[in-house]
Coordinates of C-alpha atoms in Angstrom, one line a residue:
M1 CA 39.0 -33.8 -107.7
R2 CA 40.0 -30.5 -106.1
K3 CA 43.2 -30.9 -104.1
L4 CA 42.8 -30.4 -100.4
E5 CA 43.2 -26.7 -99.9
L6 CA 45.9 -26.7 -97.3
A7 CA 48.4 -23.9 -97.0
G8 CA 51.6 -25.2 -98.6
R9 CA 50.6 -27.7 -101.4
T10 CA 54.1 -29.1 -101.4
R11 CA 53.6 -30.4 -97.9
L12 CA 50.4 -32.2 -98.9
L13 CA 52.0 -33.7 -102.0
L14 CA 54.9 -35.0 -99.9
F15 CA 52.5 -36.4 -97.3
L16 CA 50.6 -38.2 -100.0
L17 CA 53.8 -39.7 -101.4
L18 CA 54.8 -40.9 -97.9
S19 CA 51.3 -42.5 -97.3
P20 CA 51.4 -46.3 -98.0
L21 CA 48.7 -46.1 -100.7
L22 CA 49.6 -49.5 -102.1
N23 CA 48.6 -51.1 -98.8
A24 CA 45.1 -49.6 -98.7
R25 CA 43.4 -53.0 -99.4
E26 CA 43.5 -54.5 -95.9
A27 CA 42.6 -54.2 -92.3
R28 CA 45.4 -52.3 -90.5
A29 CA 46.4 -52.0 -86.8
E30 CA 48.8 -49.3 -85.5
N31 CA 49.9 -48.2 -82.0
L32 CA 49.6 -44.4 -81.7
V33 CA 50.4 -43.7 -78.0
R34 CA 52.3 -45.7 -75.4
T35 CA 53.1 -44.3 -72.0
G36 CA 53.1 -45.6 -68.5
Q37 CA 49.5 -44.6 -68.0
C38 CA 48.1 -44.9 -71.5
S39 CA 48.2 -46.9 -74.7
I40 CA 46.1 -46.2 -77.8
D41 CA 45.8 -48.5 -80.8
F42 CA 44.1 -47.5 -84.1
V43 CA 42.5 -50.2 -86.3
E44 CA 41.0 -49.5 -89.7
N45 CA 39.1 -51.8 -92.0
S46 CA 39.4 -50.7 -95.6
G47 CA 36.4 -52.4 -97.1
L48 CA 38.5 -53.3 -100.1
S49 CA 39.6 -56.6 -101.5
A50 CA 42.4 -58.2 -99.5
A51 CA 42.6 -61.9 -100.6
A52 CA 44.1 -64.3 -98.2
L53 CA 44.5 -61.8 -95.4
Q54 CA 43.3 -63.9 -92.5
P55 CA 42.6 -63.3 -89.7
N56 CA 41.0 -59.9 -90.2
A57 CA 43.0 -57.3 -88.1
L58 CA 39.8 -55.7 -86.9
V59 CA 38.3 -59.0 -85.6
Q60 CA 41.7 -60.1 -84.2
A61 CA 42.1 -56.9 -82.2
I62 CA 38.7 -57.5 -80.6
A63 CA 39.3 -61.2 -80.0
D64 CA 42.7 -60.3 -78.3
F65 CA 40.9 -57.6 -76.2
I66 CA 38.4 -60.2 -75.0
A67 CA 41.1 -62.8 -74.4
N68 CA 43.1 -60.5 -72.2
T69 CA 40.2 -59.7 -69.9
K70 CA 40.7 -61.2 -66.5
A71 CA 37.5 -60.6 -64.5
N72 CA 34.8 -58.3 -65.9
L73 CA 33.8 -57.5 -69.5
A74 CA 31.1 -55.1 -70.4
V75 CA 29.8 -55.1 -74.0
A76 CA 27.5 -52.5 -75.4
A77 CA 26.7 -53.8 -78.9
H78 CA 24.2 -52.5 -81.5
D79 CA 24.7 -55.9 -83.2
L80 CA 26.8 -59.0 -82.7
D81 CA 27.2 -62.1 -84.8
H82 CA 30.8 -62.6 -85.8
P83 CA 31.7 -66.2 -84.9
V84 CA 35.2 -65.3 -83.8
I85 CA 33.9 -62.6 -81.4
V86 CA 31.0 -64.8 -80.2
T87 CA 33.5 -67.7 -79.4
A88 CA 35.8 -65.3 -77.6
L89 CA 32.9 -64.1 -75.4
L90 CA 31.9 -67.7 -74.7
D91 CA 35.5 -68.6 -73.8
A92 CA 35.8 -65.6 -71.5
A93 CA 32.7 -66.6 -69.6
A94 CA 33.8 -70.2 -69.4
R95 CA 37.1 -69.2 -67.7
G96 CA 35.2 -67.2 -65.1
V97 CA 35.0 -63.7 -66.5
L98 CA 31.7 -61.9 -65.8
V99 CA 30.5 -61.1 -69.3
R100 CA 27.6 -58.7 -69.7
V101 CA 26.2 -57.8 -73.1
F102 CA 23.7 -54.9 -73.6
T103 CA 22.3 -54.9 -77.1
D104 CA 19.6 -53.3 -79.3
S105 CA 16.3 -55.1 -79.5
K106 CA 15.6 -53.9 -83.0
D107 CA 12.2 -55.7 -83.4
S108 CA 9.6 -57.9 -81.9
L109 CA 9.8 -61.5 -82.9
S110 CA 6.0 -61.7 -83.4
D111 CA 6.2 -58.9 -85.9
V112 CA 9.1 -60.6 -87.7
L113 CA 7.4 -63.9 -88.0
N114 CA 4.2 -62.3 -89.3
G115 CA 6.2 -60.4 -92.0
S116 CA 7.7 -61.4 -95.3
R117 CA 10.6 -63.8 -95.5
G118 CA 13.2 -61.2 -96.6
E119 CA 16.7 -60.5 -95.4
E120 CA 15.4 -58.8 -92.2
Y121 CA 13.4 -62.0 -91.4
Y122 CA 16.5 -64.2 -91.5
R123 CA 18.6 -61.5 -89.8
A124 CA 16.2 -61.5 -86.9
L125 CA 16.3 -65.3 -86.5
S126 CA 20.1 -65.3 -86.8
R127 CA 20.4 -62.6 -84.1
R128 CA 18.3 -64.6 -81.7
I129 CA 20.2 -67.8 -82.3
V130 CA 23.5 -66.0 -81.5
L131 CA 22.0 -64.4 -78.3
E132 CA 20.7 -67.8 -77.1
Q133 CA 24.1 -69.4 -77.7
L134 CA 25.7 -66.7 -75.6
R135 CA 23.0 -67.0 -72.9
R136 CA 23.6 -70.7 -72.6
G137 CA 27.4 -70.6 -72.5
L138 CA 29.7 -73.3 -73.7
D139 CA 27.9 -76.0 -71.7
G140 CA 24.6 -75.3 -73.4
A141 CA 22.7 -74.9 -70.2
I142 CA 21.0 -71.8 -68.8
G143 CA 21.8 -70.9 -65.2
T144 CA 25.3 -72.3 -65.0
A145 CA 28.6 -70.6 -64.3
D146 CA 29.6 -70.0 -67.9
D147 CA 26.5 -68.0 -69.0
V148 CA 26.9 -64.7 -70.8
F149 CA 24.4 -62.2 -69.2
L150 CA 22.2 -60.3 -71.6
Q151 CA 20.0 -57.2 -71.5
A152 CA 18.5 -54.9 -74.1
D153 CA 16.5 -51.7 -74.4
A154 CA 13.4 -53.8 -75.0
P155 CA 12.8 -57.5 -74.3
I156 CA 14.2 -59.9 -76.9
E157 CA 12.2 -63.1 -77.2
A158 CA 13.8 -66.5 -77.9
L159 CA 13.2 -68.4 -81.2
E160 CA 11.0 -71.3 -80.0
G161 CA 10.9 -73.1 -83.4
P162 CA 11.1 -74.7 -85.8
T163 CA 12.9 -77.5 -84.0
K164 CA 15.2 -78.3 -86.9
I165 CA 16.6 -74.8 -87.1
R166 CA 17.4 -74.9 -83.4
L167 CA 19.1 -78.3 -83.7
R168 CA 21.1 -77.2 -86.7
N169 CA 22.5 -74.4 -84.5
Q170 CA 23.5 -76.6 -81.6
L171 CA 20.5 -75.5 -79.5
P172 CA 18.2 -77.7 -77.6
S173 CA 15.1 -78.8 -79.6
T174 CA 12.9 -76.4 -77.6
A175 CA 13.4 -73.2 -75.6
R176 CA 11.6 -74.6 -72.6
D177 CA 14.4 -73.9 -70.2
V178 CA 14.7 -70.2 -71.3
P179 CA 13.2 -68.0 -68.5
R180 CA 9.6 -67.2 -69.2
H181 CA 7.9 -63.9 -68.4
T182 CA 4.5 -62.3 -68.7
Y183 CA 4.8 -58.6 -69.5
Y184 CA 3.6 -55.7 -71.5
S185 CA 5.8 -54.1 -74.2
G186 CA 4.4 -51.2 -76.2
R187 CA 1.0 -51.9 -74.6
R188 CA 1.0 -55.4 -76.1
L189 CA 0.7 -58.3 -73.7
F190 CA 3.3 -61.0 -74.0
N191 CA 2.1 -64.0 -72.0
D192 CA 4.4 -66.7 -70.7
T193 CA 7.1 -65.7 -73.3
A194 CA 10.7 -67.1 -73.4
V195 CA 12.9 -64.1 -73.0
L196 CA 16.6 -64.0 -73.8
A197 CA 17.3 -60.4 -72.8
R198 CA 15.2 -58.4 -70.4
G199 CA 14.3 -54.9 -71.5
M200 CA 14.2 -51.6 -69.6
L201 CA 11.2 -51.3 -67.3
K202 CA 8.8 -48.5 -68.1
E203 CA 6.9 -46.8 -65.3
P204 CA 4.3 -46.7 -64.0
L205 CA 3.5 -50.4 -63.7
Q206 CA 0.3 -51.7 -65.1
A207 CA -2.6 -51.8 -62.5
N208 CA -2.6 -55.6 -62.6
N209 CA 1.0 -55.6 -61.5
I210 CA 2.3 -57.0 -64.8
P211 CA 5.5 -55.2 -65.6
E212 CA 5.6 -52.9 -68.7
Y213 CA 8.8 -52.7 -70.7
Y214 CA 9.8 -50.3 -73.4
A215 CA 9.0 -51.6 -76.9
P216 CA 11.5 -51.5 -79.9
G217 CA 11.3 -48.1 -81.3
S218 CA 12.8 -45.7 -83.8
S219 CA 15.7 -44.8 -81.5
R220 CA 18.6 -47.2 -81.3
M221 CA 21.0 -48.5 -78.7
H222 CA 23.8 -47.8 -81.2
H223 CA 26.9 -48.2 -79.0
K224 CA 29.8 -50.3 -80.2
F225 CA 32.1 -50.5 -77.2
M226 CA 33.7 -52.9 -74.7
V227 CA 35.2 -52.3 -71.3
A228 CA 37.7 -54.8 -69.9
D229 CA 38.4 -54.9 -66.1
G230 CA 37.7 -51.2 -65.8
R231 CA 41.2 -50.6 -67.4
S232 CA 40.7 -50.8 -71.2
V233 CA 38.1 -49.6 -73.6
L234 CA 37.4 -50.5 -77.2
T235 CA 35.1 -48.3 -79.3
G236 CA 34.4 -47.1 -82.8
S237 CA 32.2 -47.7 -85.8
Y238 CA 32.3 -51.5 -86.0
N239 CA 29.1 -53.5 -85.0
F240 CA 31.0 -56.8 -84.2
T241 CA 29.4 -58.6 -87.2
V242 CA 30.7 -60.6 -90.2
S243 CA 29.3 -58.1 -92.7
G244 CA 31.1 -55.2 -90.8
A245 CA 34.5 -56.9 -91.1
E246 CA 34.6 -59.3 -94.0
G247 CA 31.3 -58.8 -95.9
S248 CA 29.7 -62.3 -95.6
T249 CA 30.6 -65.8 -94.7
F250 CA 31.2 -66.5 -98.4
D251 CA 33.6 -63.4 -98.6
R252 CA 35.3 -64.6 -95.5
A253 CA 35.8 -68.1 -96.8
V254 CA 37.4 -67.0 -100.1
G255 CA 39.5 -64.2 -98.5
A256 CA 37.7 -61.5 -100.4
E257 CA 37.4 -59.4 -97.2
L258 CA 34.7 -57.0 -98.6
G259 CA 33.6 -55.8 -95.2
H260 CA 32.4 -52.3 -94.4
R261 CA 34.9 -49.5 -94.0
Q262 CA 35.5 -49.1 -90.3
H263 CA 37.6 -47.2 -87.7
L264 CA 38.3 -48.6 -84.2
L265 CA 40.2 -47.4 -81.2
T266 CA 41.4 -49.4 -78.2
I267 CA 42.5 -47.3 -75.2
E268 CA 44.3 -48.8 -72.1
N269 CA 43.7 -46.2 -69.5
V270 CA 42.0 -46.5 -66.1
E271 CA 40.4 -43.1 -66.2
I272 CA 38.9 -43.4 -69.6
A273 CA 37.8 -47.0 -69.2
G274 CA 36.3 -46.0 -65.9
G275 CA 34.2 -43.3 -67.5
Y276 CA 32.8 -45.8 -70.1
L277 CA 32.1 -48.4 -67.4
R278 CA 30.1 -45.9 -65.3
A279 CA 28.0 -45.2 -68.4
F280 CA 27.5 -48.9 -69.0
D281 CA 26.6 -49.7 -65.4
S282 CA 23.9 -47.0 -65.5
L283 CA 22.5 -48.6 -68.7
W284 CA 22.7 -52.1 -67.2
G285 CA 21.2 -51.0 -63.9
G286 CA 24.1 -52.1 -61.6
S287 CA 27.6 -53.5 -61.7
G288 CA 26.7 -57.2 -61.3
S289 CA 25.1 -59.8 -63.4
A290 CA 21.6 -58.8 -62.3
S291 CA 20.1 -55.4 -62.9
D292 CA 18.0 -53.1 -60.6
D293 CA 14.8 -52.2 -62.5
A294 CA 14.5 -49.2 -60.2
A295 CA 17.9 -47.8 -61.1
R296 CA 17.2 -44.1 -61.8
L297 CA 19.8 -43.5 -64.5
R298 CA 19.0 -46.2 -66.9
E299 CA 17.2 -43.6 -69.0
P300 CA 19.8 -41.3 -70.7
V301 CA 20.4 -38.0 -68.9
A302 CA 22.0 -35.5 -71.3
G303 CA 25.6 -34.8 -70.4
H304 CA 25.5 -36.8 -67.1
F305 CA 28.3 -39.2 -67.9
D306 CA 30.4 -36.9 -70.2
F307 CA 34.0 -36.5 -69.0
M308 CA 37.4 -35.2 -70.0
S309 CA 40.8 -36.9 -69.3
L310 CA 44.4 -35.6 -69.6
S311 CA 45.9 -38.9 -68.5
C312 CA 47.0 -39.9 -72.0
G313 CA 49.1 -36.7 -72.3
F314 CA 46.6 -34.7 -74.3
P315 CA 42.9 -33.9 -73.8
I316 CA 40.4 -36.7 -74.6
S317 CA 36.7 -35.8 -74.1
V318 CA 33.9 -38.3 -74.3
A319 CA 30.2 -37.5 -74.8
F320 CA 27.4 -39.9 -74.4
L321 CA 24.2 -39.4 -76.5
P322 CA 21.4 -38.7 -76.9
N323 CA 22.1 -35.1 -76.1
P324 CA 20.9 -32.5 -78.6
T325 CA 23.4 -29.9 -77.2
A326 CA 26.4 -32.2 -77.9
I327 CA 26.3 -31.1 -81.6
H328 CA 27.4 -27.7 -80.4
Y329 CA 30.7 -29.3 -79.1
V330 CA 31.3 -30.5 -82.7
S331 CA 30.3 -27.2 -84.2
E332 CA 32.7 -25.4 -81.8
R333 CA 35.6 -27.5 -83.0
L334 CA 34.7 -26.7 -86.6
S335 CA 34.6 -23.0 -85.8
H336 CA 38.3 -23.1 -84.8
A337 CA 39.4 -24.9 -88.0
R338 CA 42.3 -22.9 -89.6
R339 CA 43.7 -25.2 -92.3
S340 CA 41.6 -28.3 -93.1
I341 CA 38.5 -30.4 -92.5
Y342 CA 38.5 -34.0 -93.5
F343 CA 35.7 -36.4 -92.9
E344 CA 34.4 -39.9 -93.6
F345 CA 30.7 -40.3 -92.8
F346 CA 28.3 -43.1 -93.3
S347 CA 25.5 -40.6 -92.9
F348 CA 25.9 -36.8 -93.0
T349 CA 22.5 -35.1 -92.7
H350 CA 22.9 -32.7 -89.7
V351 CA 22.1 -29.3 -91.1
E352 CA 24.1 -27.4 -88.5
L353 CA 27.3 -29.3 -89.4
I354 CA 26.8 -29.0 -93.1
K355 CA 26.3 -25.3 -92.7
K356 CA 29.3 -24.9 -90.4
I357 CA 31.7 -26.7 -92.7
Y358 CA 30.5 -24.6 -95.6
E359 CA 31.0 -21.4 -93.7
R360 CA 34.6 -22.3 -92.7
G361 CA 35.4 -23.3 -96.3
V362 CA 34.0 -20.2 -97.9
G363 CA 34.6 -17.6 -95.2
S364 CA 38.0 -18.6 -93.9
G365 CA 39.5 -20.6 -96.8
V366 CA 39.7 -23.8 -94.9
G367 CA 40.4 -26.8 -97.1
V368 CA 37.5 -29.3 -97.1
H369 CA 37.5 -32.9 -98.3
G370 CA 35.0 -35.6 -97.4
L371 CA 33.6 -39.0 -98.4
I372 CA 30.1 -40.2 -97.8
D373 CA 28.5 -43.7 -98.2
A374 CA 26.9 -43.7 -101.6
R375 CA 23.6 -45.0 -100.2
F376 CA 23.2 -41.9 -98.0
Y377 CA 24.6 -39.4 -100.4
P378 CA 21.2 -38.4 -101.7
L379 CA 20.1 -37.4 -98.2
F380 CA 23.2 -35.3 -97.7
R381 CA 22.6 -33.7 -101.1
A382 CA 19.0 -32.8 -100.2
Q383 CA 20.0 -31.3 -96.9
A384 CA 22.8 -29.2 -98.5
E385 CA 20.4 -28.1 -101.2
S386 CA 17.9 -27.0 -98.6
L387 CA 20.5 -24.5 -97.3
G388 CA 20.8 -22.9 -100.8
G389 CA 22.4 -23.6 -104.2
D390 CA 25.7 -22.0 -103.1
V391 CA 26.1 -24.6 -100.3
L392 CA 25.6 -27.5 -102.7
D393 CA 27.8 -26.0 -105.3
F394 CA 30.6 -25.6 -102.7
F395 CA 30.6 -29.3 -101.9
E396 CA 29.9 -30.7 -105.3
G397 CA 31.9 -28.2 -107.4
S398 CA 31.3 -27.7 -111.1
S399 CA 32.8 -31.1 -112.0
T400 CA 34.1 -34.3 -110.4
D401 CA 37.7 -32.9 -110.4
D402 CA 36.4 -29.8 -108.6
A403 CA 34.4 -31.5 -105.9
R404 CA 35.1 -31.3 -102.2
I405 CA 33.0 -34.3 -101.4
E406 CA 32.7 -37.7 -103.1
K407 CA 30.6 -40.8 -102.8
S408 CA 32.2 -44.1 -101.6
R409 CA 32.6 -46.6 -104.4
L410 CA 32.7 -49.6 -102.0
Y411 CA 30.4 -52.5 -102.7
R412 CA 29.7 -52.7 -99.0
L413 CA 29.3 -49.7 -96.7
L414 CA 31.5 -46.8 -95.8
H415 CA 30.6 -47.1 -92.1
T416 CA 33.1 -44.8 -90.5
K417 CA 32.0 -41.8 -88.4
T418 CA 35.1 -39.6 -88.3
L419 CA 35.8 -35.9 -88.5
I420 CA 39.3 -34.5 -88.5
V421 CA 40.0 -30.8 -87.9
D422 CA 43.4 -29.4 -88.8
G423 CA 44.8 -32.9 -89.1
L424 CA 48.4 -31.8 -89.9
E425 CA 48.5 -29.0 -87.3
A426 CA 49.6 -28.9 -83.7
E427 CA 46.0 -28.0 -82.7
A428 CA 44.5 -31.1 -84.5
V429 CA 41.4 -32.8 -83.2
V430 CA 39.7 -36.1 -84.2
I431 CA 36.0 -36.6 -83.5
T432 CA 35.0 -40.3 -83.9
G433 CA 32.9 -43.0 -82.3
S434 CA 29.6 -44.8 -82.9
A435 CA 27.5 -41.7 -83.9
N436 CA 26.5 -40.8 -87.4
F437 CA 26.5 -37.1 -88.1
S438 CA 22.7 -36.9 -88.1
E439 CA 20.0 -35.4 -86.0
T440 CA 18.8 -39.0 -85.1
A441 CA 22.2 -39.9 -83.6
F442 CA 22.5 -36.8 -81.5
E443 CA 18.9 -36.4 -80.4
S444 CA 17.5 -40.0 -80.2
N445 CA 20.1 -42.8 -80.1
R446 CA 22.4 -44.1 -77.4
E447 CA 25.9 -43.3 -78.8
N448 CA 29.4 -42.3 -77.7
I449 CA 31.8 -39.9 -79.4
L450 CA 35.4 -39.1 -78.6
F451 CA 37.2 -35.8 -79.1
L452 CA 41.0 -36.5 -79.3
N453 CA 43.1 -33.4 -79.3
S454 CA 46.3 -35.0 -80.6
Q455 CA 48.4 -34.4 -83.6
V456 CA 49.7 -37.9 -83.5
V457 CA 46.2 -39.4 -83.5
A458 CA 45.0 -37.0 -86.1
L459 CA 48.0 -37.9 -88.4
A460 CA 47.0 -41.6 -88.3
F461 CA 43.4 -40.8 -89.1
T462 CA 44.4 -38.3 -91.8
K463 CA 46.6 -40.9 -93.5
S464 CA 43.7 -43.4 -93.3
V465 CA 41.4 -41.0 -95.0
L466 CA 43.9 -40.1 -97.7
R467 CA 44.7 -43.8 -98.4
F468 CA 41.0 -44.6 -98.7
A469 CA 40.3 -41.5 -100.9
A470 CA 43.0 -42.7 -103.3
A471 CA 41.9 -46.3 -103.4
N472 CA 38.2 -45.2 -103.7
R473 CA 38.9 -43.9 -107.2
V474 CA 39.4 -47.5 -108.3
N475 CA 36.2 -48.9 -110.0
R476 CA 34.6 -51.1 -107.4
E477 CA 33.8 -53.7 -110.0
T478 CA 37.5 -54.7 -110.3
Y479 CA 37.6 -55.8 -106.6
C480 CA 36.0 -59.2 -106.6
P481 CA 33.2 -59.7 -109.1
A482 CA 32.5 -63.2 -107.9
V483 CA 30.7 -62.0 -104.7
W484 CA 28.2 -59.7 -106.6
D485 CA 25.6 -62.4 -106.9
R486 CA 22.7 -60.7 -105.1
G487 CA 21.4 -64.2 -104.2
V488 CA 24.6 -64.8 -102.2
E489 CA 24.2 -61.7 -100.2
E490 CA 20.5 -61.8 -99.6
S491 CA 20.6 -65.4 -98.5
E492 CA 23.6 -64.8 -96.2
H493 CA 21.7 -64.9 -92.9
A494 CA 19.4 -67.7 -94.0
S495 CA 22.4 -69.9 -95.0
A496 CA 24.3 -69.0 -91.8
I497 CA 21.6 -70.5 -89.7
G498 CA 20.7 -73.4 -92.0
V499 CA 17.3 -72.1 -93.1
S500 CA 15.7 -73.2 -96.4
E501 CA 12.4 -72.2 -98.0
E502 CA 10.8 -75.4 -96.6
D503 CA 11.5 -74.3 -93.0

């Protein structure tokens, strides 16, 4: 592979030697900033085998974050099923913390039940079981003081049967006590339906005064952040799931730790946490357990909640998506790249960014090195090729040793969404968060991205990328062959909730 084209190759080689490459196979946590007003911790999940490393540092950081919450916890979660995190949320609610979870609806239960019994079927059942467990709290009863409050972009129905699945998962035999509603969603009438999480009201109301809510659609509530007591925020690429941290329940049990590659930041700072909390409250429709259906800002308003803070000693800007113009903020940072551009992307299909990185590399001699998840590499390749053969040749080179971009060799996903500009320079900036670098993320999804103008932060992310790039060259089949039984993975959600073919 072409060496990163930084001025001063000696500096890069020294940097590589100092990077702890032998410790790449683990989840890692590191404090980057600590002042009177601000503390920033960086956690990465390598996605590589790390036998016997329990608990997972990524999961432990989140469990500690929840455990330290005193009064109010706001959770915006695209997905959520990790038992350690679920238990931490239940424990927080039981000790009197107001716990609010806003999640992505993903699908209609009726559509799931009428479909095939594939992995998505079991995933949908598992998701609803977890949400009902949260809704009931530790005492198992709805409407008591230890409940976790739920909302979503569209209504999420409870799983009303089979009875044996509910009982196997410590739920009552029926969902009779789950609040029932009659409503429209996507012009479909849901009559007397048990609803775990109310959706966002769509106006105008139907003439018969039955409320109409948005239906699950192609856009996603893709946030992955938590705000504790308006003082601390946790955000990044991790979806709070078993697969995202350790791969599967089986992987977790044997210590294989083949979870997705992730980056996570925790920031203790009132100004930054307050900015995230304002965005969450607008999504929720208020600051309490109940929401106001008439709240005007529940629909995203481009740029409305974006902010910049200097209270950590350097500029941190936060942008909330969807906002098609936000891509220009990223493009502007790339335009000022002088030495290097590193990136790790789950998905990289935004033509403007592909073109901009190419222009900086060709026109200004900026060193470029990136990794993309193998499953999404063909989409990147097609987009680069659409810009011309020279663009594709720039990224792929004439051989593997000459390439500026490589596919992840992880068995699981390279799930990070991180771009580093001039990572070893004083003007370094890191761009990271929940958003993939795609048109869908910037133009349709609910996302958050951070711009951190800090050499210290950039150095940590750069070391992370270089560690992973070195470890990625190991053949993935040497990690832990025992888990590559597709039957194990495909039945993961089924076994997790105790479902068999007879159910």
